[in-house]
mmCIF file of C-alpha atoms in Angstrom:
data_model
loop_
_atom_site.group_PDB
_atom_site.id
_atom_site.type_symbol
_atom_site.label_atom_id
_atom_site.label_comp_id
_atom_site.label_asym_id
_atom_site.label_seq_id
_atom_site.Cartn_x
_atom_site.Cartn_y
_atom_site.Cartn_z
ATOM 1 C CA UNK A 1 -3.593 -16.343 -18.759
ATOM 2 C CA UNK A 2 -7.096 -17.565 -19.571
ATOM 3 C CA UNK A 3 -8.729 -16.424 -22.777
ATOM 4 C CA UNK A 4 -10.782 -13.281 -22.340
ATOM 5 C CA UNK A 5 -14.045 -15.217 -22.454
ATOM 6 C CA UNK A 6 -12.906 -17.524 -19.652
ATOM 7 C CA UNK A 7 -11.657 -14.628 -17.538
ATOM 8 C CA UNK A 8 -14.910 -12.744 -18.056
ATOM 9 C CA UNK A 9 -17.011 -15.781 -17.131
ATOM 10 C CA UNK A 10 -15.033 -16.191 -13.902
ATOM 11 C CA UNK A 11 -15.378 -12.470 -13.234
ATOM 12 C CA UNK A 12 -19.148 -12.722 -13.589
ATOM 13 C CA UNK A 13 -19.224 -15.599 -11.092
ATOM 14 C CA UNK A 14 -17.233 -13.613 -8.561
ATOM 15 C CA UNK A 15 -19.370 -10.505 -9.104
ATOM 16 C CA UNK A 16 -22.496 -12.547 -8.404
ATOM 17 C CA UNK A 17 -20.991 -13.702 -5.110
ATOM 18 C CA UNK A 18 -20.094 -10.134 -4.140
ATOM 19 C CA UNK A 19 -23.614 -8.950 -4.950
ATOM 20 C CA UNK A 20 -25.009 -11.765 -2.808
ATOM 21 C CA UNK A 21 -22.793 -10.493 0.028
ATOM 22 C CA UNK A 22 -24.537 -7.121 -0.209
ATOM 23 C CA UNK A 23 -22.290 -5.144 -2.542
ATOM 24 C CA UNK A 24 -23.641 -2.643 -5.074
ATOM 25 C CA UNK A 25 -22.055 -2.907 -8.554
ATOM 26 C CA UNK A 26 -20.251 0.248 -9.699
ATOM 27 C CA UNK A 27 -18.312 1.334 -12.788
ATOM 28 C CA UNK A 28 -15.154 3.420 -13.237
ATOM 29 C CA UNK A 29 -13.825 5.175 -16.327
ATOM 30 C CA UNK A 30 -10.903 3.494 -18.049
ATOM 31 C CA UNK A 31 -9.194 6.865 -18.477
ATOM 32 C CA UNK A 32 -8.391 8.432 -15.109
ATOM 33 C CA UNK A 33 -7.023 11.944 -14.448
ATOM 34 C CA UNK A 34 -3.277 11.650 -13.992
ATOM 35 C CA UNK A 35 -3.191 14.571 -11.570
ATOM 36 C CA UNK A 36 -4.960 12.637 -8.811
ATOM 37 C CA UNK A 37 -2.689 9.601 -9.109
ATOM 38 C CA UNK A 38 0.452 11.732 -9.295
ATOM 39 C CA UNK A 39 -0.612 13.649 -6.174
ATOM 40 C CA UNK A 40 -1.089 10.356 -4.344
ATOM 41 C CA UNK A 41 1.988 8.441 -5.471
ATOM 42 C CA UNK A 42 4.337 10.981 -7.002
ATOM 43 C CA UNK A 43 6.212 10.490 -10.253
ATOM 44 C CA UNK A 44 6.899 6.824 -9.393
ATOM 45 C CA UNK A 45 3.436 5.919 -10.703
ATOM 46 C CA UNK A 46 4.591 6.724 -14.248
ATOM 47 C CA UNK A 47 6.789 3.624 -14.203
ATOM 48 C CA UNK A 48 3.719 1.450 -13.665
ATOM 49 C CA UNK A 49 0.922 3.215 -15.528
ATOM 50 C CA UNK A 50 0.160 4.023 -19.147
ATOM 51 C CA UNK A 51 0.059 7.778 -19.619
ATOM 52 C CA UNK A 52 -1.623 9.671 -22.442
ATOM 53 C CA UNK A 53 -2.827 13.190 -23.170
ATOM 54 C CA UNK A 54 -6.340 14.361 -23.899
ATOM 55 C CA UNK A 55 -6.766 17.702 -25.696
ATOM 56 C CA UNK A 56 -9.554 18.728 -23.293
ATOM 57 C CA UNK A 57 -8.818 16.894 -20.037
ATOM 58 C CA UNK A 58 -5.020 17.044 -20.077
ATOM 59 C CA UNK A 59 -2.794 14.219 -18.878
ATOM 60 C CA UNK A 60 -4.655 10.944 -18.300
ATOM 61 C CA UNK A 61 -3.751 7.392 -17.244
ATOM 62 C CA UNK A 62 -5.226 4.064 -18.181
ATOM 63 C CA UNK A 63 -6.914 2.770 -15.029
ATOM 64 C CA UNK A 64 -4.203 1.076 -12.878
ATOM 65 C CA UNK A 65 -6.873 -0.192 -10.472
ATOM 66 C CA UNK A 66 -10.377 0.589 -9.236
ATOM 67 C CA UNK A 67 -9.847 1.620 -5.638
ATOM 68 C CA UNK A 68 -9.041 5.305 -6.182
ATOM 69 C CA UNK A 69 -12.058 6.045 -8.435
ATOM 70 C CA UNK A 70 -14.363 4.037 -6.149
ATOM 71 C CA UNK A 71 -13.155 6.023 -3.124
ATOM 72 C CA UNK A 72 -13.680 9.269 -5.035
ATOM 73 C CA UNK A 73 -17.196 8.203 -5.952
ATOM 74 C CA UNK A 74 -18.089 7.206 -2.409
ATOM 75 C CA UNK A 75 -16.608 10.294 -0.778
ATOM 76 C CA UNK A 76 -18.516 12.462 -3.244
ATOM 77 C CA UNK A 77 -22.026 11.191 -2.612
ATOM 78 C CA UNK A 78 -21.988 7.698 -1.073
ATOM 79 C CA UNK A 79 -24.243 6.710 1.807
ATOM 80 C CA UNK A 80 -22.872 4.994 4.916
ATOM 81 C CA UNK A 81 -22.206 2.184 5.425
ATOM 82 C CA UNK A 82 -21.557 0.995 1.880
ATOM 83 C CA UNK A 83 -20.338 -2.085 0.045
ATOM 84 C CA UNK A 84 -19.333 -1.948 -3.600
ATOM 85 C CA UNK A 85 -18.211 -4.471 -6.185
ATOM 86 C CA UNK A 86 -16.801 -3.999 -9.664
ATOM 87 C CA UNK A 87 -15.197 -5.779 -12.570
ATOM 88 C CA UNK A 88 -13.202 -4.605 -15.559
ATOM 89 C CA UNK A 89 -9.783 -4.326 -17.094
ATOM 90 C CA UNK A 90 -6.829 -2.643 -15.433
ATOM 91 C CA UNK A 91 -3.493 -1.743 -16.969
ATOM 92 C CA UNK A 92 0.017 -2.056 -15.505
ATOM 93 C CA UNK A 93 3.313 -1.641 -17.325
ATOM 94 C CA UNK A 94 5.677 -4.603 -17.130
ATOM 95 C CA UNK A 95 9.443 -4.107 -17.389
ATOM 96 C CA UNK A 96 10.149 -7.664 -18.534
ATOM 97 C CA UNK A 97 8.374 -10.253 -20.675
ATOM 98 C CA UNK A 98 6.833 -12.637 -18.121
ATOM 99 C CA UNK A 99 3.524 -14.343 -17.409
ATOM 100 C CA UNK A 100 2.411 -11.125 -15.724
ATOM 101 C CA UNK A 101 0.098 -9.280 -18.083
ATOM 102 C CA UNK A 102 -0.059 -5.553 -18.712
ATOM 103 C CA UNK A 103 -3.831 -5.724 -19.252
ATOM 104 C CA UNK A 104 -6.072 -8.029 -17.229
ATOM 105 C CA UNK A 105 -9.491 -8.367 -15.597
ATOM 106 C CA UNK A 106 -9.892 -7.384 -11.960
ATOM 107 C CA UNK A 107 -12.873 -8.040 -9.703
ATOM 108 C CA UNK A 108 -13.136 -6.256 -6.364
ATOM 109 C CA UNK A 109 -15.114 -5.808 -3.167
ATOM 110 C CA UNK A 110 -14.867 -2.655 -1.036
ATOM 111 C CA UNK A 111 -16.362 -1.898 2.383
ATOM 112 C CA UNK A 112 -16.877 1.615 3.803
ATOM 113 C CA UNK A 113 -18.060 1.175 7.393
ATOM 114 C CA UNK A 114 -17.031 3.065 10.514
ATOM 115 C CA UNK A 115 -18.940 0.832 12.959
ATOM 116 C CA UNK A 116 -16.378 -1.983 13.352
ATOM 117 C CA UNK A 117 -13.233 -1.806 11.153
ATOM 118 C CA UNK A 118 -11.819 -5.032 12.574
ATOM 119 C CA UNK A 119 -14.982 -6.922 11.622
ATOM 120 C CA UNK A 120 -14.827 -5.367 8.146
ATOM 121 C CA UNK A 121 -11.221 -6.586 7.737
ATOM 122 C CA UNK A 122 -12.324 -10.107 8.610
ATOM 123 C CA UNK A 123 -15.373 -9.870 6.332
ATOM 124 C CA UNK A 124 -13.348 -8.967 3.238
ATOM 125 C CA UNK A 125 -10.597 -11.507 3.868
ATOM 126 C CA UNK A 126 -12.995 -14.359 4.687
ATOM 127 C CA UNK A 127 -15.241 -13.664 1.675
ATOM 128 C CA UNK A 128 -12.328 -13.732 -0.751
ATOM 129 C CA UNK A 129 -10.747 -16.743 0.972
ATOM 130 C CA UNK A 130 -14.023 -18.674 0.604
ATOM 131 C CA UNK A 131 -14.424 -17.821 -3.086
ATOM 132 C CA UNK A 132 -10.951 -19.105 -3.998
ATOM 133 C CA UNK A 133 -10.718 -21.880 -1.372
ATOM 134 C CA UNK A 134 -10.797 -24.735 -3.954
ATOM 135 C CA UNK A 135 -7.485 -23.495 -5.384
ATOM 136 C CA UNK A 136 -5.576 -24.261 -2.145
ATOM 137 C CA UNK A 137 -3.633 -20.998 -2.226
ATOM 138 C CA UNK A 138 -1.186 -19.728 0.381
ATOM 139 C CA UNK A 139 -2.500 -16.703 2.257
ATOM 140 C CA UNK A 140 -0.113 -14.093 3.633
ATOM 141 C CA UNK A 141 -1.096 -11.215 5.905
ATOM 142 C CA UNK A 142 0.621 -8.155 7.290
ATOM 143 C CA UNK A 143 -0.144 -4.877 9.028
ATOM 144 C CA UNK A 144 1.392 -1.644 7.816
ATOM 145 C CA UNK A 145 -0.058 0.179 10.831
ATOM 146 C CA UNK A 146 2.450 -1.649 13.031
ATOM 147 C CA UNK A 147 5.355 -0.501 10.860
ATOM 148 C CA UNK A 148 4.196 3.110 10.668
ATOM 149 C CA UNK A 149 3.577 3.202 14.423
ATOM 150 C CA UNK A 150 7.097 1.893 15.027
ATOM 151 C CA UNK A 151 8.541 4.676 12.857
ATOM 152 C CA UNK A 152 6.431 7.357 14.550
ATOM 153 C CA UNK A 153 7.678 6.132 17.908
ATOM 154 C CA UNK A 154 11.365 6.690 17.095
ATOM 155 C CA UNK A 155 13.189 9.238 19.284
ATOM 156 C CA UNK A 156 14.447 11.489 16.510
ATOM 157 C CA UNK A 157 13.529 14.528 14.443
ATOM 158 C CA UNK A 158 10.006 14.709 13.048
ATOM 159 C CA UNK A 159 11.531 15.420 9.640
ATOM 160 C CA UNK A 160 13.419 12.128 9.760
ATOM 161 C CA UNK A 161 10.297 10.202 10.722
ATOM 162 C CA UNK A 162 8.374 11.903 7.911
ATOM 163 C CA UNK A 163 11.057 10.887 5.400
ATOM 164 C CA UNK A 164 10.968 7.260 6.573
ATOM 165 C CA UNK A 165 7.174 7.171 6.427
ATOM 166 C CA UNK A 166 7.182 8.668 2.942
ATOM 167 C CA UNK A 167 9.438 5.848 1.709
ATOM 168 C CA UNK A 168 8.017 2.927 3.656
ATOM 169 C CA UNK A 169 6.684 1.533 0.339
ATOM 170 C CA UNK A 170 10.166 1.782 -1.182
ATOM 171 C CA UNK A 171 12.166 -0.728 0.893
ATOM 172 C CA UNK A 172 15.566 0.061 -0.645
ATOM 173 C CA UNK A 173 15.241 3.812 -0.130
ATOM 174 C CA UNK A 174 13.827 3.245 3.359
ATOM 175 C CA UNK A 175 16.857 1.140 4.322
ATOM 176 C CA UNK A 176 19.238 3.763 2.944
ATOM 177 C CA UNK A 177 17.571 6.469 5.023
ATOM 178 C CA UNK A 178 17.515 4.324 8.155
ATOM 179 C CA UNK A 179 21.223 3.586 7.757
ATOM 180 C CA UNK A 180 22.001 7.280 7.352
ATOM 181 C CA UNK A 181 19.770 8.466 10.192
ATOM 182 C CA UNK A 182 21.255 5.735 12.385
ATOM 183 C CA UNK A 183 24.792 6.904 11.619
ATOM 184 C CA UNK A 184 25.786 3.702 9.842
ATOM 185 C CA UNK A 185 26.467 5.356 6.487
ATOM 186 C CA UNK A 186 27.909 8.814 5.794
ATOM 187 C CA UNK A 187 26.011 11.776 4.463
ATOM 188 C CA UNK A 188 26.145 11.875 0.626
ATOM 189 C CA UNK A 189 29.199 13.766 -0.620
ATOM 190 C CA UNK A 190 27.208 16.474 -2.400
ATOM 191 C CA UNK A 191 25.191 17.175 0.743
ATOM 192 C CA UNK A 192 28.333 17.163 2.887
ATOM 193 C CA UNK A 193 29.873 19.825 0.649
ATOM 194 C CA UNK A 194 26.717 21.927 0.816
ATOM 195 C CA UNK A 195 26.583 21.662 4.618
ATOM 196 C CA UNK A 196 30.259 22.593 4.855
ATOM 197 C CA UNK A 197 29.719 25.721 2.749
ATOM 198 C CA UNK A 198 26.717 26.708 4.865
ATOM 199 C CA UNK A 199 28.715 26.184 8.064
ATOM 200 C CA UNK A 200 31.409 28.449 6.650
ATOM 201 C CA UNK A 201 28.834 31.147 6.009
ATOM 202 C CA UNK A 202 29.027 30.796 2.248
ATOM 203 C CA UNK A 203 25.803 31.079 0.216
ATOM 204 C CA UNK A 204 24.868 27.934 -1.743
ATOM 205 C CA UNK A 205 25.277 29.744 -5.050
ATOM 206 C CA UNK A 206 24.582 32.937 -6.926
ATOM 207 C CA UNK A 207 22.665 31.489 -9.873
ATOM 208 C CA UNK A 208 19.052 32.627 -10.252
ATOM 209 C CA UNK A 209 16.378 30.241 -8.884
ATOM 210 C CA UNK A 210 15.287 27.554 -11.329
ATOM 211 C CA UNK A 211 12.166 25.428 -10.885
ATOM 212 C CA UNK A 212 9.005 25.764 -8.830
ATOM 213 C CA UNK A 213 10.444 26.328 -5.349
ATOM 214 C CA UNK A 214 10.481 29.864 -4.004
ATOM 215 C CA UNK A 215 13.512 31.352 -2.269
ATOM 216 C CA UNK A 216 11.701 30.975 1.054
ATOM 217 C CA UNK A 217 11.123 27.267 0.397
ATOM 218 C CA UNK A 218 14.779 26.804 -0.545
ATOM 219 C CA UNK A 219 15.870 28.573 2.652
ATOM 220 C CA UNK A 220 13.554 26.351 4.721
ATOM 221 C CA UNK A 221 14.993 23.258 3.073
ATOM 222 C CA UNK A 222 18.559 24.355 3.783
ATOM 223 C CA UNK A 223 17.652 24.986 7.416
ATOM 224 C CA UNK A 224 16.107 21.521 7.669
ATOM 225 C CA UNK A 225 19.296 19.973 6.260
ATOM 226 C CA UNK A 226 21.382 21.797 8.858
ATOM 227 C CA UNK A 227 19.076 20.665 11.672
ATOM 228 C CA UNK A 228 19.315 17.083 10.452
ATOM 229 C CA UNK A 229 23.117 17.251 10.306
ATOM 230 C CA UNK A 230 23.256 18.610 13.863
ATOM 231 C CA UNK A 231 20.907 15.969 15.298
ATOM 232 C CA UNK A 232 22.214 12.854 17.017
ATOM 233 C CA UNK A 233 21.865 9.541 15.162
ATOM 234 C CA UNK A 234 18.918 7.326 15.983
ATOM 235 C CA UNK A 235 20.030 5.031 18.791
ATOM 236 C CA UNK A 236 21.384 1.682 17.646
ATOM 237 C CA UNK A 237 18.910 -0.118 19.920
ATOM 238 C CA UNK A 238 15.977 1.626 18.261
ATOM 239 C CA UNK A 239 17.274 0.858 14.777
ATOM 240 C CA UNK A 240 17.750 -2.786 15.724
ATOM 241 C CA UNK A 241 14.217 -3.072 17.130
ATOM 242 C CA UNK A 242 12.737 -1.504 13.992
ATOM 243 C CA UNK A 243 14.745 -3.808 11.731
ATOM 244 C CA UNK A 244 13.645 -6.782 13.814
ATOM 245 C CA UNK A 245 10.025 -5.922 13.065
ATOM 246 C CA UNK A 246 10.731 -5.252 9.382
ATOM 247 C CA UNK A 247 12.286 -8.700 8.956
ATOM 248 C CA UNK A 248 9.845 -10.623 11.133
ATOM 249 C CA UNK A 249 7.676 -13.448 9.739
ATOM 250 C CA UNK A 250 5.794 -16.254 11.512
ATOM 251 C CA UNK A 251 2.439 -17.927 11.817
ATOM 252 C CA UNK A 252 -0.090 -15.436 13.145
ATOM 253 C CA UNK A 253 -0.368 -16.621 16.775
ATOM 254 C CA UNK A 254 3.425 -16.677 17.184
ATOM 255 C CA UNK A 255 3.663 -13.310 15.449
ATOM 256 C CA UNK A 256 1.143 -11.798 17.844
ATOM 257 C CA UNK A 257 3.067 -13.118 20.858
ATOM 258 C CA UNK A 258 6.337 -11.738 19.503
ATOM 259 C CA UNK A 259 4.833 -8.333 18.680
ATOM 260 C CA UNK A 260 3.301 -8.059 22.146
ATOM 261 C CA UNK A 261 6.772 -8.627 23.572
ATOM 262 C CA UNK A 262 8.192 -5.973 21.213
ATOM 263 C CA UNK A 263 5.555 -3.511 22.385
ATOM 264 C CA UNK A 264 7.162 -3.496 25.833
ATOM 265 C CA UNK A 265 10.184 -1.728 24.339
ATOM 266 C CA UNK A 266 8.195 0.027 21.601
ATOM 267 C CA UNK A 267 4.970 1.208 23.269
ATOM 268 C CA UNK A 268 3.991 3.166 20.154
ATOM 269 C CA UNK A 269 3.023 -0.093 18.406
ATOM 270 C CA UNK A 270 0.797 -1.360 21.233
ATOM 271 C CA UNK A 271 -2.528 -0.008 19.831
ATOM 272 C CA UNK A 272 -1.850 -1.522 16.392
ATOM 273 C CA UNK A 273 -0.870 -4.848 17.977
ATOM 274 C CA UNK A 274 -4.114 -4.750 19.953
ATOM 275 C CA UNK A 275 -6.081 -4.308 16.712
ATOM 276 C CA UNK A 276 -4.192 -7.240 15.216
ATOM 277 C CA UNK A 277 -5.246 -9.425 18.160
ATOM 278 C CA UNK A 278 -8.886 -8.397 17.741
ATOM 279 C CA UNK A 279 -8.683 -9.046 13.996
ATOM 280 C CA UNK A 280 -7.349 -12.558 14.512
ATOM 281 C CA UNK A 281 -10.289 -13.254 16.827
ATOM 282 C CA UNK A 282 -12.669 -11.918 14.157
ATOM 283 C CA UNK A 283 -11.006 -14.048 11.470
ATOM 284 C CA UNK A 284 -11.257 -17.141 13.661
ATOM 285 C CA UNK A 285 -14.955 -16.416 14.180
ATOM 286 C CA UNK A 286 -15.326 -16.398 10.373
ATOM 287 C CA UNK A 287 -13.828 -19.879 10.178
ATOM 288 C CA UNK A 288 -10.283 -18.892 9.147
ATOM 289 C CA UNK A 289 -7.550 -21.235 10.392
ATOM 290 C CA UNK A 290 -5.435 -18.538 12.034
ATOM 291 C CA UNK A 291 -3.000 -21.087 13.475
ATOM 292 C CA UNK A 292 -1.705 -21.685 9.936
ATOM 293 C CA UNK A 293 -2.123 -18.129 8.652
ATOM 294 C CA UNK A 294 1.190 -16.552 7.684
ATOM 295 C CA UNK A 295 2.103 -13.075 8.933
ATOM 296 C CA UNK A 296 4.933 -11.015 7.442
ATOM 297 C CA UNK A 297 5.509 -7.635 9.032
ATOM 298 C CA UNK A 298 6.763 -6.095 5.770
ATOM 299 C CA UNK A 299 4.003 -7.560 3.628
ATOM 300 C CA UNK A 300 2.417 -4.975 1.344
ATOM 301 C CA UNK A 301 5.401 -2.616 1.156
ATOM 302 C CA UNK A 302 5.782 -2.968 -2.626
ATOM 303 C CA UNK A 303 2.123 -2.555 -3.632
ATOM 304 C CA UNK A 304 0.268 0.647 -4.478
ATOM 305 C CA UNK A 305 0.831 3.063 -1.665
ATOM 306 C CA UNK A 306 -2.615 3.602 -0.238
ATOM 307 C CA UNK A 307 -2.676 0.679 2.204
ATOM 308 C CA UNK A 308 -2.126 1.760 5.813
ATOM 309 C CA UNK A 309 -3.291 -1.153 7.972
ATOM 310 C CA UNK A 310 -4.211 -4.810 7.502
ATOM 311 C CA UNK A 311 -2.942 -6.218 4.182
ATOM 312 C CA UNK A 312 -3.245 -9.667 2.618
ATOM 313 C CA UNK A 313 -2.600 -11.662 -0.528
ATOM 314 C CA UNK A 314 -3.208 -15.180 -1.833
ATOM 315 C CA UNK A 315 -0.506 -16.971 -3.841
ATOM 316 C CA UNK A 316 -0.347 -19.990 -6.121
ATOM 317 C CA UNK A 317 2.545 -22.447 -6.021
ATOM 318 C CA UNK A 318 4.084 -20.943 -9.179
ATOM 319 C CA UNK A 319 6.342 -18.113 -7.917
ATOM 320 C CA UNK A 320 6.209 -16.369 -11.300
ATOM 321 C CA UNK A 321 2.493 -15.725 -11.011
ATOM 322 C CA UNK A 322 1.315 -12.487 -9.406
ATOM 323 C CA UNK A 323 -0.980 -12.741 -6.370
ATOM 324 C CA UNK A 324 -4.290 -14.351 -7.265
ATOM 325 C CA UNK A 325 -6.007 -12.002 -4.815
ATOM 326 C CA UNK A 326 -4.897 -9.163 -2.574
ATOM 327 C CA UNK A 327 -6.224 -6.272 -0.554
ATOM 328 C CA UNK A 328 -6.101 -4.294 2.635
ATOM 329 C CA UNK A 329 -7.191 -1.303 4.655
ATOM 330 C CA UNK A 330 -6.822 2.231 3.285
ATOM 331 C CA UNK A 331 -8.367 4.641 5.807
ATOM 332 C CA UNK A 332 -5.918 7.443 5.011
ATOM 333 C CA UNK A 333 -6.871 7.408 1.326
ATOM 334 C CA UNK A 334 -10.448 8.363 2.189
ATOM 335 C CA UNK A 335 -9.087 11.337 4.140
ATOM 336 C CA UNK A 336 -6.972 12.476 1.190
ATOM 337 C CA UNK A 337 -9.812 12.150 -1.328
ATOM 338 C CA UNK A 338 -12.644 13.032 1.028
ATOM 339 C CA UNK A 339 -12.331 16.835 0.979
ATOM 340 C CA UNK A 340 -12.586 17.070 4.733
ATOM 341 C CA UNK A 341 -14.442 13.800 5.271
ATOM 342 C CA UNK A 342 -13.066 10.352 6.036
ATOM 343 C CA UNK A 343 -14.323 6.860 6.756
ATOM 344 C CA UNK A 344 -12.607 3.555 7.588
ATOM 345 C CA UNK A 345 -12.385 1.471 4.416
ATOM 346 C CA UNK A 346 -11.044 -1.919 3.369
ATOM 347 C CA UNK A 347 -11.217 -3.927 0.177
ATOM 348 C CA UNK A 348 -9.786 -6.701 -1.907
ATOM 349 C CA UNK A 349 -9.395 -7.739 -5.534
ATOM 350 C CA UNK A 350 -9.216 -11.045 -7.376
ATOM 351 C CA UNK A 351 -7.653 -11.762 -10.795
ATOM 352 C CA UNK A 352 -10.305 -13.904 -12.467
ATOM 353 C CA UNK A 353 -8.022 -14.804 -15.370
ATOM 354 C CA UNK A 354 -5.573 -16.551 -13.043
ATOM 355 C CA UNK A 355 -8.443 -18.205 -11.172
ATOM 356 C CA UNK A 356 -9.735 -19.612 -14.460
ATOM 357 C CA UNK A 357 -6.242 -20.827 -15.392
ATOM 358 C CA UNK A 358 -5.732 -22.580 -12.069
ATOM 359 C CA UNK A 359 -9.147 -24.224 -12.274
ATOM 360 C CA UNK A 360 -8.248 -25.511 -15.717
ATOM 361 C CA UNK A 361 -5.059 -27.083 -14.357
ATOM 362 C CA UNK A 362 -6.841 -28.810 -11.466
#
């Protein structure tokens, strides 16, 4: 990774370009309240963030990225439409010693605009693509809205769909659930024993309640488990169609054609596919070579969990390097943090340290 001075110089160059594009520079505290991040991502975030305790503010985390605090700031008192840019250090735990750093500079550009979300998607992608064009990176796109629409369209219990949606950013757990809901793997042994005791009219146990759940919540959970056990498996055809989408990758025009064909059997995805078509037109109008733009339907499923639509990343030839730039749409996050308000939003970030490194190698 470039020396700090080189990374900062590159960050300043990128910030100047974002300001020229109309973005207002903003700051975010390095220490962020852990409660907000835990509410958004659950306990999984602890594996990726540095956690500390403040005697006055309680549990805090070193800033894992800028998007959440920028959304909070905008939803609190931001005017519409708005464009923001920022630069600073972010912190991510690494499980192994690699070229990926636990502390690095990040520069970002965020757009809050309800007038034309498709145009905003194209604006962010094209701006970032132009700034790093000399590096000849590989761009990859995806659309999580297509995946979530496919799940919502399944003919099964709402509780099953909710479980799949909750784990869509955890591919292994998602696959395990899909296999179980599709009847391809058995119910876990402990759950099978519990269901058998309930069917026999035996209470689950006589020990006093432990934890935060009330007796009513426990009873509701047991009822939900019984309803799930009694429900028919998701049809094999539906599981196969969903898996086909999950594993699909192609150049964007071919991907669009294939997804339009899939929408005949999965009408729930048709609106999202229509937005993808409009976005490709908008990207082409911005000068993006969409004929050679890669699309992977599962792209973005292992990033932070606020993306819910168009996603993208730019990659160097070295597979050990993290994405040089990435981003996407996060409309739902503004709803969660907006206290009753929401606005379509999309953004992207660049790692200036890697940009500086790659320029030095050229």
